[in-house]
PDB file of C-alpha atoms in Angstrom:
ATOM      1  CA  UNK A  20     -29.664 -36.708  15.376  1.00  0.00           C
ATOM      2  CA  UNK A  21     -30.734 -37.046  12.537  1.00  0.00           C
ATOM      3  CA  UNK A  22     -32.079 -40.489  11.241  1.00  0.00           C
ATOM      4  CA  UNK A  23     -29.552 -42.251  13.086  1.00  0.00           C
ATOM      5  CA  UNK A  24     -26.234 -40.232  12.173  1.00  0.00           C
ATOM      6  CA  UNK A  25     -25.273 -37.289  13.511  1.00  0.00           C
ATOM      7  CA  UNK A  26     -26.106 -33.865  11.797  1.00  0.00           C
ATOM      8  CA  UNK A  27     -22.626 -32.936  10.262  1.00  0.00           C
ATOM      9  CA  UNK A  28     -23.343 -29.207   9.762  1.00  0.00           C
ATOM     10  CA  UNK A  29     -19.835 -26.676   9.226  1.00  0.00           C
ATOM     11  CA  UNK A  30     -20.600 -26.184  12.910  1.00  0.00           C
ATOM     12  CA  UNK A  31     -20.061 -29.382  13.742  1.00  0.00           C
ATOM     13  CA  UNK A  32     -16.782 -30.301  11.735  1.00  0.00           C
ATOM     14  CA  UNK A  33     -14.928 -27.056  13.133  1.00  0.00           C
ATOM     15  CA  UNK A  34     -15.978 -27.515  17.093  1.00  0.00           C
ATOM     16  CA  UNK A  35     -14.678 -31.466  16.166  1.00  0.00           C
ATOM     17  CA  UNK A  36     -11.221 -29.768  14.312  1.00  0.00           C
ATOM     18  CA  UNK A  37     -11.543 -27.638  17.117  1.00  0.00           C
ATOM     19  CA  UNK A  38     -11.445 -30.553  19.507  1.00  0.00           C
ATOM     20  CA  UNK A  39      -8.450 -32.442  18.242  1.00  0.00           C
ATOM     21  CA  UNK A  40      -6.054 -29.543  17.971  1.00  0.00           C
ATOM     22  CA  UNK A  41      -6.140 -29.071  21.088  1.00  0.00           C
ATOM     23  CA  UNK A  42      -5.637 -32.251  21.789  1.00  0.00           C
ATOM     24  CA  UNK A  43      -2.755 -33.142  19.429  1.00  0.00           C
ATOM     25  CA  UNK A  44      -1.349 -29.372  20.954  1.00  0.00           C
ATOM     26  CA  UNK A  45      -1.833 -30.444  24.072  1.00  0.00           C
ATOM     27  CA  UNK A  46      -0.302 -33.806  24.302  1.00  0.00           C
ATOM     28  CA  UNK A  47       2.798 -31.680  22.125  1.00  0.00           C
ATOM     29  CA  UNK A  48       2.673 -29.236  24.544  1.00  0.00           C
ATOM     30  CA  UNK A  49       2.395 -32.164  27.826  1.00  0.00           C
ATOM     31  CA  UNK A  50       4.979 -35.236  26.404  1.00  0.00           C
ATOM     32  CA  UNK A  51       6.916 -32.906  24.003  1.00  0.00           C
ATOM     33  CA  UNK A  52       7.144 -35.734  21.471  1.00  0.00           C
ATOM     34  CA  UNK A  53       4.974 -37.855  19.452  1.00  0.00           C
ATOM     35  CA  UNK A  54       2.304 -40.283  21.237  1.00  0.00           C
ATOM     36  CA  UNK A  55      -1.300 -41.656  20.397  1.00  0.00           C
ATOM     37  CA  UNK A  56      -2.642 -38.491  21.700  1.00  0.00           C
ATOM     38  CA  UNK A  57      -0.902 -36.561  17.897  1.00  0.00           C
ATOM     39  CA  UNK A  58      -3.018 -39.382  16.308  1.00  0.00           C
ATOM     40  CA  UNK A  59      -6.602 -37.291  17.092  1.00  0.00           C
ATOM     41  CA  UNK A  60      -4.828 -34.646  16.629  1.00  0.00           C
ATOM     42  CA  UNK A  61      -4.505 -35.654  12.689  1.00  0.00           C
ATOM     43  CA  UNK A  62      -8.286 -34.886  12.038  1.00  0.00           C
ATOM     44  CA  UNK A  63      -8.367 -31.124  12.811  1.00  0.00           C
ATOM     45  CA  UNK A  64      -6.253 -29.404   9.664  1.00  0.00           C
ATOM     46  CA  UNK A  65      -7.793 -32.222   6.925  1.00  0.00           C
ATOM     47  CA  UNK A  66     -11.792 -30.290   8.018  1.00  0.00           C
ATOM     48  CA  UNK A  67      -9.832 -26.924   8.042  1.00  0.00           C
ATOM     49  CA  UNK A  68      -8.739 -27.528   4.470  1.00  0.00           C
ATOM     50  CA  UNK A  69     -12.235 -29.054   3.042  1.00  0.00           C
ATOM     51  CA  UNK A  70     -13.348 -25.427   5.257  1.00  0.00           C
ATOM     52  CA  UNK A  71     -11.286 -23.731   2.773  1.00  0.00           C
ATOM     53  CA  UNK A  72     -12.909 -24.498   0.082  1.00  0.00           C
ATOM     54  CA  UNK A  73     -16.581 -24.929   1.340  1.00  0.00           C
ATOM     55  CA  UNK A  74     -15.283 -20.489   2.245  1.00  0.00           C
ATOM     56  CA  UNK A  75     -14.088 -19.940  -1.183  1.00  0.00           C
ATOM     57  CA  UNK A  76     -17.019 -21.755  -2.572  1.00  0.00           C
ATOM     58  CA  UNK A  77     -20.037 -19.834  -0.541  1.00  0.00           C
ATOM     59  CA  UNK A  78     -18.206 -16.092   0.936  1.00  0.00           C
ATOM     60  CA  UNK A  79     -19.927 -12.846   0.364  1.00  0.00           C
ATOM     61  CA  UNK A  80     -16.598 -11.483  -0.240  1.00  0.00           C
ATOM     62  CA  UNK A  81     -13.679 -12.778  -1.218  1.00  0.00           C
ATOM     63  CA  UNK A  82     -11.627  -9.842  -0.166  1.00  0.00           C
ATOM     64  CA  UNK A  83     -12.369  -9.837   2.594  1.00  0.00           C
ATOM     65  CA  UNK A  84     -11.623 -13.159   2.758  1.00  0.00           C
ATOM     66  CA  UNK A  85      -8.602 -13.629   2.114  1.00  0.00           C
ATOM     67  CA  UNK A  86      -7.248 -10.839   4.250  1.00  0.00           C
ATOM     68  CA  UNK A  87      -8.862 -12.624   7.042  1.00  0.00           C
ATOM     69  CA  UNK A  88      -6.824 -15.224   6.711  1.00  0.00           C
ATOM     70  CA  UNK A  89      -3.817 -13.167   6.389  1.00  0.00           C
ATOM     71  CA  UNK A  90      -4.189 -10.969   8.951  1.00  0.00           C
ATOM     72  CA  UNK A  91      -4.519 -14.139  11.704  1.00  0.00           C
ATOM     73  CA  UNK A  92      -2.114 -15.652   9.539  1.00  0.00           C
ATOM     74  CA  UNK A  93       0.610 -12.491  10.800  1.00  0.00           C
ATOM     75  CA  UNK A  94      -1.316 -12.344  14.186  1.00  0.00           C
ATOM     76  CA  UNK A  95      -1.083 -15.974  15.055  1.00  0.00           C
ATOM     77  CA  UNK A  96       2.317 -16.227  14.291  1.00  0.00           C
ATOM     78  CA  UNK A  97       4.113 -14.542  17.260  1.00  0.00           C
ATOM     79  CA  UNK A  98       1.488 -17.477  19.661  1.00  0.00           C
ATOM     80  CA  UNK A  99       2.808 -20.557  17.279  1.00  0.00           C
ATOM     81  CA  UNK A 100       6.582 -19.592  17.299  1.00  0.00           C
ATOM     82  CA  UNK A 101       6.382 -19.441  21.404  1.00  0.00           C
ATOM     83  CA  UNK A 102       4.755 -22.826  21.157  1.00  0.00           C
ATOM     84  CA  UNK A 103       6.846 -24.125  19.194  1.00  0.00           C
ATOM     85  CA  UNK A 104      10.079 -22.955  19.500  1.00  0.00           C
ATOM     86  CA  UNK A 105       9.089 -24.871  22.887  1.00  0.00           C
ATOM     87  CA  UNK A 106      10.058 -28.007  21.261  1.00  0.00           C
ATOM     88  CA  UNK A 107      12.114 -26.596  18.002  1.00  0.00           C
ATOM     89  CA  UNK A 108      14.905 -23.488  16.673  1.00  0.00           C
ATOM     90  CA  UNK A 109      13.362 -24.246  12.891  1.00  0.00           C
ATOM     91  CA  UNK A 110      11.265 -21.170  12.091  1.00  0.00           C
ATOM     92  CA  UNK A 111       7.625 -22.006   9.833  1.00  0.00           C
ATOM     93  CA  UNK A 112       4.702 -20.292   9.091  1.00  0.00           C
ATOM     94  CA  UNK A 113       1.737 -21.243  10.935  1.00  0.00           C
ATOM     95  CA  UNK A 114      -1.667 -22.928   9.486  1.00  0.00           C
ATOM     96  CA  UNK A 115      -3.095 -19.443   8.425  1.00  0.00           C
ATOM     97  CA  UNK A 116      -0.185 -18.967   6.792  1.00  0.00           C
ATOM     98  CA  UNK A 117      -1.010 -21.634   4.858  1.00  0.00           C
ATOM     99  CA  UNK A 118      -5.214 -21.901   5.394  1.00  0.00           C
ATOM    100  CA  UNK A 119      -4.378 -18.558   3.121  1.00  0.00           C
ATOM    101  CA  UNK A 120      -1.759 -20.039   0.539  1.00  0.00           C
ATOM    102  CA  UNK A 121      -4.400 -22.959   0.072  1.00  0.00           C
ATOM    103  CA  UNK A 122      -6.777 -20.212  -0.889  1.00  0.00           C
ATOM    104  CA  UNK A 123      -5.381 -18.525  -3.560  1.00  0.00           C
ATOM    105  CA  UNK A 124      -4.701 -21.315  -4.979  1.00  0.00           C
ATOM    106  CA  UNK A 125      -8.275 -21.846  -5.699  1.00  0.00           C
ATOM    107  CA  UNK A 126      -8.731 -18.654  -6.602  1.00  0.00           C
ATOM    108  CA  UNK A 127      -6.024 -18.843  -9.236  1.00  0.00           C
ATOM    109  CA  UNK A 128      -7.333 -22.567 -10.538  1.00  0.00           C
ATOM    110  CA  UNK A 129     -11.188 -20.623 -10.880  1.00  0.00           C
ATOM    111  CA  UNK A 130      -9.274 -17.852 -12.946  1.00  0.00           C
ATOM    112  CA  UNK A 131      -7.655 -19.461 -15.484  1.00  0.00           C
ATOM    113  CA  UNK A 132      -9.736 -22.091 -15.902  1.00  0.00           C
ATOM    114  CA  UNK A 133     -12.016 -20.151 -16.243  1.00  0.00           C
ATOM    115  CA  UNK A 134     -10.426 -17.152 -18.909  1.00  0.00           C
ATOM    116  CA  UNK A 135     -11.460 -16.998 -22.971  1.00  0.00           C
ATOM    117  CA  UNK A 136      -8.496 -17.671 -23.427  1.00  0.00           C
ATOM    118  CA  UNK A 137      -8.887 -19.960 -27.060  1.00  0.00           C
ATOM    119  CA  UNK A 138      -5.990 -21.086 -28.856  1.00  0.00           C
ATOM    120  CA  UNK A 139      -8.679 -24.149 -30.799  1.00  0.00           C
ATOM    121  CA  UNK A 140     -11.454 -23.208 -31.807  1.00  0.00           C
ATOM    122  CA  UNK A 141     -12.581 -26.337 -30.323  1.00  0.00           C
ATOM    123  CA  UNK A 142     -14.763 -25.055 -26.650  1.00  0.00           C
ATOM    124  CA  UNK A 143     -13.870 -27.751 -25.100  1.00  0.00           C
ATOM    125  CA  UNK A 144     -10.436 -28.278 -25.837  1.00  0.00           C
ATOM    126  CA  UNK A 145      -9.919 -24.943 -25.461  1.00  0.00           C
ATOM    127  CA  UNK A 146     -11.013 -25.522 -21.574  1.00  0.00           C
ATOM    128  CA  UNK A 147      -9.651 -29.030 -21.199  1.00  0.00           C
ATOM    129  CA  UNK A 148      -6.053 -26.657 -22.028  1.00  0.00           C
ATOM    130  CA  UNK A 149      -6.804 -23.259 -19.836  1.00  0.00           C
ATOM    131  CA  UNK A 150      -7.824 -26.468 -16.919  1.00  0.00           C
ATOM    132  CA  UNK A 151      -4.692 -27.846 -16.698  1.00  0.00           C
ATOM    133  CA  UNK A 152      -2.726 -24.568 -16.961  1.00  0.00           C
ATOM    134  CA  UNK A 153      -4.511 -23.378 -13.658  1.00  0.00           C
ATOM    135  CA  UNK A 154      -2.606 -26.684 -11.229  1.00  0.00           C
ATOM    136  CA  UNK A 155       0.367 -24.410 -12.382  1.00  0.00           C
ATOM    137  CA  UNK A 156       0.100 -21.562  -9.575  1.00  0.00           C
ATOM    138  CA  UNK A 157      -1.685 -24.675  -7.157  1.00  0.00           C
ATOM    139  CA  UNK A 158       1.668 -26.035  -7.800  1.00  0.00           C
ATOM    140  CA  UNK A 159       4.305 -23.370  -7.443  1.00  0.00           C
ATOM    141  CA  UNK A 160       2.210 -22.291  -4.986  1.00  0.00           C
ATOM    142  CA  UNK A 161       1.886 -25.811  -2.845  1.00  0.00           C
ATOM    143  CA  UNK A 162       6.557 -25.617  -3.981  1.00  0.00           C
ATOM    144  CA  UNK A 163       6.399 -22.267  -2.336  1.00  0.00           C
ATOM    145  CA  UNK A 164       4.447 -23.148   0.709  1.00  0.00           C
ATOM    146  CA  UNK A 165       7.110 -26.561   0.972  1.00  0.00           C
ATOM    147  CA  UNK A 166      10.160 -23.579   1.474  1.00  0.00           C
ATOM    148  CA  UNK A 167       9.850 -21.296   2.904  1.00  0.00           C
ATOM    149  CA  UNK A 168       8.112 -24.288   6.031  1.00  0.00           C
ATOM    150  CA  UNK A 169       3.869 -23.040   5.699  1.00  0.00           C
ATOM    151  CA  UNK A 170       2.916 -25.642   8.366  1.00  0.00           C
ATOM    152  CA  UNK A 171       1.686 -29.222   6.394  1.00  0.00           C
ATOM    153  CA  UNK A 172       3.556 -27.425   3.267  1.00  0.00           C
ATOM    154  CA  UNK A 173       2.856 -29.262  -0.220  1.00  0.00           C
ATOM    155  CA  UNK A 174       0.766 -31.223   1.714  1.00  0.00           C
ATOM    156  CA  UNK A 175      -1.575 -28.909   2.385  1.00  0.00           C
ATOM    157  CA  UNK A 176      -2.011 -27.007  -0.263  1.00  0.00           C
ATOM    158  CA  UNK A 177      -2.492 -29.420  -2.327  1.00  0.00           C
ATOM    159  CA  UNK A 178      -5.404 -31.037  -0.376  1.00  0.00           C
ATOM    160  CA  UNK A 179      -7.026 -28.096   0.377  1.00  0.00           C
ATOM    161  CA  UNK A 180      -7.542 -27.631  -3.751  1.00  0.00           C
ATOM    162  CA  UNK A 181      -8.161 -31.297  -4.063  1.00  0.00           C
ATOM    163  CA  UNK A 182     -11.175 -30.476  -2.127  1.00  0.00           C
ATOM    164  CA  UNK A 183     -11.837 -27.793  -4.643  1.00  0.00           C
ATOM    165  CA  UNK A 184     -11.903 -29.793  -7.108  1.00  0.00           C
ATOM    166  CA  UNK A 185     -13.344 -32.701  -6.430  1.00  0.00           C
ATOM    167  CA  UNK A 186     -16.195 -30.569  -5.224  1.00  0.00           C
ATOM    168  CA  UNK A 187     -18.693 -32.234  -6.738  1.00  0.00           C
ATOM    169  CA  UNK A 188     -17.551 -36.162  -6.328  1.00  0.00           C
ATOM    170  CA  UNK A 189     -18.238 -37.438  -2.958  1.00  0.00           C
ATOM    171  CA  UNK A 190     -16.536 -40.453  -4.740  1.00  0.00           C
ATOM    172  CA  UNK A 191     -13.540 -38.784  -5.354  1.00  0.00           C
ATOM    173  CA  UNK A 192     -12.835 -36.312  -3.056  1.00  0.00           C
ATOM    174  CA  UNK A 193     -12.601 -39.749  -1.544  1.00  0.00           C
ATOM    175  CA  UNK A 194     -10.216 -41.832  -3.091  1.00  0.00           C
ATOM    176  CA  UNK A 195      -7.926 -39.483  -3.650  1.00  0.00           C
ATOM    177  CA  UNK A 196      -7.316 -37.714  -0.639  1.00  0.00           C
ATOM    178  CA  UNK A 197      -7.082 -41.366   0.875  1.00  0.00           C
ATOM    179  CA  UNK A 198      -4.122 -41.895  -2.210  1.00  0.00           C
ATOM    180  CA  UNK A 199      -2.930 -38.208  -1.082  1.00  0.00           C
ATOM    181  CA  UNK A 200      -2.723 -39.412   2.559  1.00  0.00           C
ATOM    182  CA  UNK A 201      -0.606 -42.586   2.103  1.00  0.00           C
ATOM    183  CA  UNK A 202       1.940 -41.394  -1.220  1.00  0.00           C
ATOM    184  CA  UNK A 203       2.890 -38.331   2.555  1.00  0.00           C
ATOM    185  CA  UNK A 204       3.354 -41.226   5.416  1.00  0.00           C
ATOM    186  CA  UNK A 205       4.618 -43.619   2.393  1.00  0.00           C
ATOM    187  CA  UNK A 206       7.094 -40.466   2.146  1.00  0.00           C
ATOM    188  CA  UNK A 207       8.153 -40.219   5.210  1.00  0.00           C
ATOM    189  CA  UNK A 208       8.275 -43.870   5.703  1.00  0.00           C
ATOM    190  CA  UNK A 209      10.646 -43.731   2.487  1.00  0.00           C
ATOM    191  CA  UNK A 210      13.313 -41.340   4.202  1.00  0.00           C
ATOM    192  CA  UNK A 211      12.656 -41.739   8.032  1.00  0.00           C
ATOM    193  CA  UNK A 212      12.377 -45.604   8.257  1.00  0.00           C
ATOM    194  CA  UNK A 213       9.120 -48.227   9.196  1.00  0.00           C
ATOM    195  CA  UNK A 214       8.003 -46.259  12.304  1.00  0.00           C
ATOM    196  CA  UNK A 215       4.756 -47.744  13.305  1.00  0.00           C
ATOM    197  CA  UNK A 216       2.990 -44.216  13.996  1.00  0.00           C
ATOM    198  CA  UNK A 217       3.859 -43.072  10.888  1.00  0.00           C
ATOM    199  CA  UNK A 218       0.780 -45.832  10.539  1.00  0.00           C
ATOM    200  CA  UNK A 219      -0.840 -44.964  13.439  1.00  0.00           C
ATOM    201  CA  UNK A 220      -0.351 -41.095  11.916  1.00  0.00           C
ATOM    202  CA  UNK A 221      -1.491 -42.599   8.517  1.00  0.00           C
ATOM    203  CA  UNK A 222      -5.160 -44.042  10.425  1.00  0.00           C
ATOM    204  CA  UNK A 223      -5.526 -40.562  11.642  1.00  0.00           C
ATOM    205  CA  UNK A 224      -4.685 -38.345   8.888  1.00  0.00           C
ATOM    206  CA  UNK A 225      -8.036 -40.284   7.244  1.00  0.00           C
ATOM    207  CA  UNK A 226     -10.106 -40.522   9.624  1.00  0.00           C
ATOM    208  CA  UNK A 227     -11.769 -36.755   9.272  1.00  0.00           C
ATOM    209  CA  UNK A 228     -12.764 -38.019   5.645  1.00  0.00           C
ATOM    210  CA  UNK A 229     -15.752 -39.529   7.292  1.00  0.00           C
ATOM    211  CA  UNK A 230     -17.254 -37.369   9.060  1.00  0.00           C
ATOM    212  CA  UNK A 231     -15.924 -34.597   5.547  1.00  0.00           C
ATOM    213  CA  UNK A 232     -17.491 -37.313   3.602  1.00  0.00           C
ATOM    214  CA  UNK A 233     -21.055 -37.319   5.756  1.00  0.00           C
ATOM    215  CA  UNK A 234     -20.975 -32.593   5.778  1.00  0.00           C
ATOM    216  CA  UNK A 235     -25.051 -31.985   4.639  1.00  0.00           C
ATOM    217  CA  UNK A 236     -23.260 -28.387   2.857  1.00  0.00           C
ATOM    218  CA  UNK A 237     -25.827 -27.021   5.779  1.00  0.00           C
ATOM    219  CA  UNK A 238     -23.769 -24.025   7.485  1.00  0.00           C
ATOM    220  CA  UNK A 239     -25.082 -24.358  11.467  1.00  0.00           C
ATOM    221  CA  UNK A 240     -24.228 -21.771  14.185  1.00  0.00           C
ATOM    222  CA  UNK A 241     -22.179 -19.502  13.249  1.00  0.00           C
ATOM    223  CA  UNK A 242     -18.485 -19.761  15.184  1.00  0.00           C
ATOM    224  CA  UNK A 243     -15.831 -17.738  12.118  1.00  0.00           C
ATOM    225  CA  UNK A 244     -13.677 -15.686  14.805  1.00  0.00           C
ATOM    226  CA  UNK A 245     -14.499 -17.912  17.691  1.00  0.00           C
ATOM    227  CA  UNK A 246     -12.904 -20.499  15.051  1.00  0.00           C
ATOM    228  CA  UNK A 247     -10.079 -17.843  14.552  1.00  0.00           C
ATOM    229  CA  UNK A 248      -9.235 -16.451  17.987  1.00  0.00           C
ATOM    230  CA  UNK A 249      -8.640 -20.645  19.368  1.00  0.00           C
ATOM    231  CA  UNK A 250      -6.035 -20.925  17.486  1.00  0.00           C
ATOM    232  CA  UNK A 251      -3.758 -17.943  18.258  1.00  0.00           C
ATOM    233  CA  UNK A 252      -4.947 -18.157  21.996  1.00  0.00           C
ATOM    234  CA  UNK A 253      -5.126 -21.632  22.941  1.00  0.00           C
ATOM    235  CA  UNK A 254      -1.347 -21.921  21.380  1.00  0.00           C
ATOM    236  CA  UNK A 255      -0.256 -18.721  24.222  1.00  0.00           C
ATOM    237  CA  UNK A 256      -1.780 -20.777  27.120  1.00  0.00           C
ATOM    238  CA  UNK A 257      -0.510 -23.946  26.779  1.00  0.00           C
ATOM    239  CA  UNK A 258       2.689 -22.744  25.940  1.00  0.00           C
ATOM    240  CA  UNK A 259       2.378 -20.260  29.237  1.00  0.00           C
ATOM    241  CA  UNK A 260       1.058 -23.385  31.399  1.00  0.00           C
ATOM    242  CA  UNK A 261       3.816 -25.525  30.237  1.00  0.00           C
ATOM    243  CA  UNK A 262       7.341 -23.791  28.896  1.00  0.00           C
TER     244      UNK A 262
END
């Protein structure tokens, strides 16, 4: 405890996300439908998305970081498909695939927005144009994620990118994140009709921005590979317990 608040390190954020994800998946496996426990489960992904932006900033080896996400996307696909098969026959890619695409969107944005291409002699104008073009691969990757059925689709890539884009502006991050959540569930209501669960799920999805806002920039205890392994392992356990 620090000054009356939790010392919100990266370790604490990851623990909150893992507990939330476990509650979410256990509820789905047991009840077979959306319940109030899944509202708690909405806390997990936004924290993982934020950790991707933080990982990009602080990693010592970006290539290894990308490779690690890609490898665990492959490793996790079978456990994910087995777990998913209990409820649907539809194919989709697991969350590590989504996180990989989100990280790639950040990388391409940085490469393009910081390139030395000069359209005019006005450096500020050139920088603005480069940044605008930097959004293009992020948008395209978001569309690909949606079309190819990556977990959470376009919205996931968008908020991963959003967390990076507003890395130095916490207020802007909060405002745009909450807006993105309202748009996401607003679209669901328009498409599928109003249901009170959409409102609760929206609140659950907005909730992690509080923890992210309180994040102090410190790593805390290192649990990198525990976090990676937890995802496929807990899916396999839940599949064999509840199938």
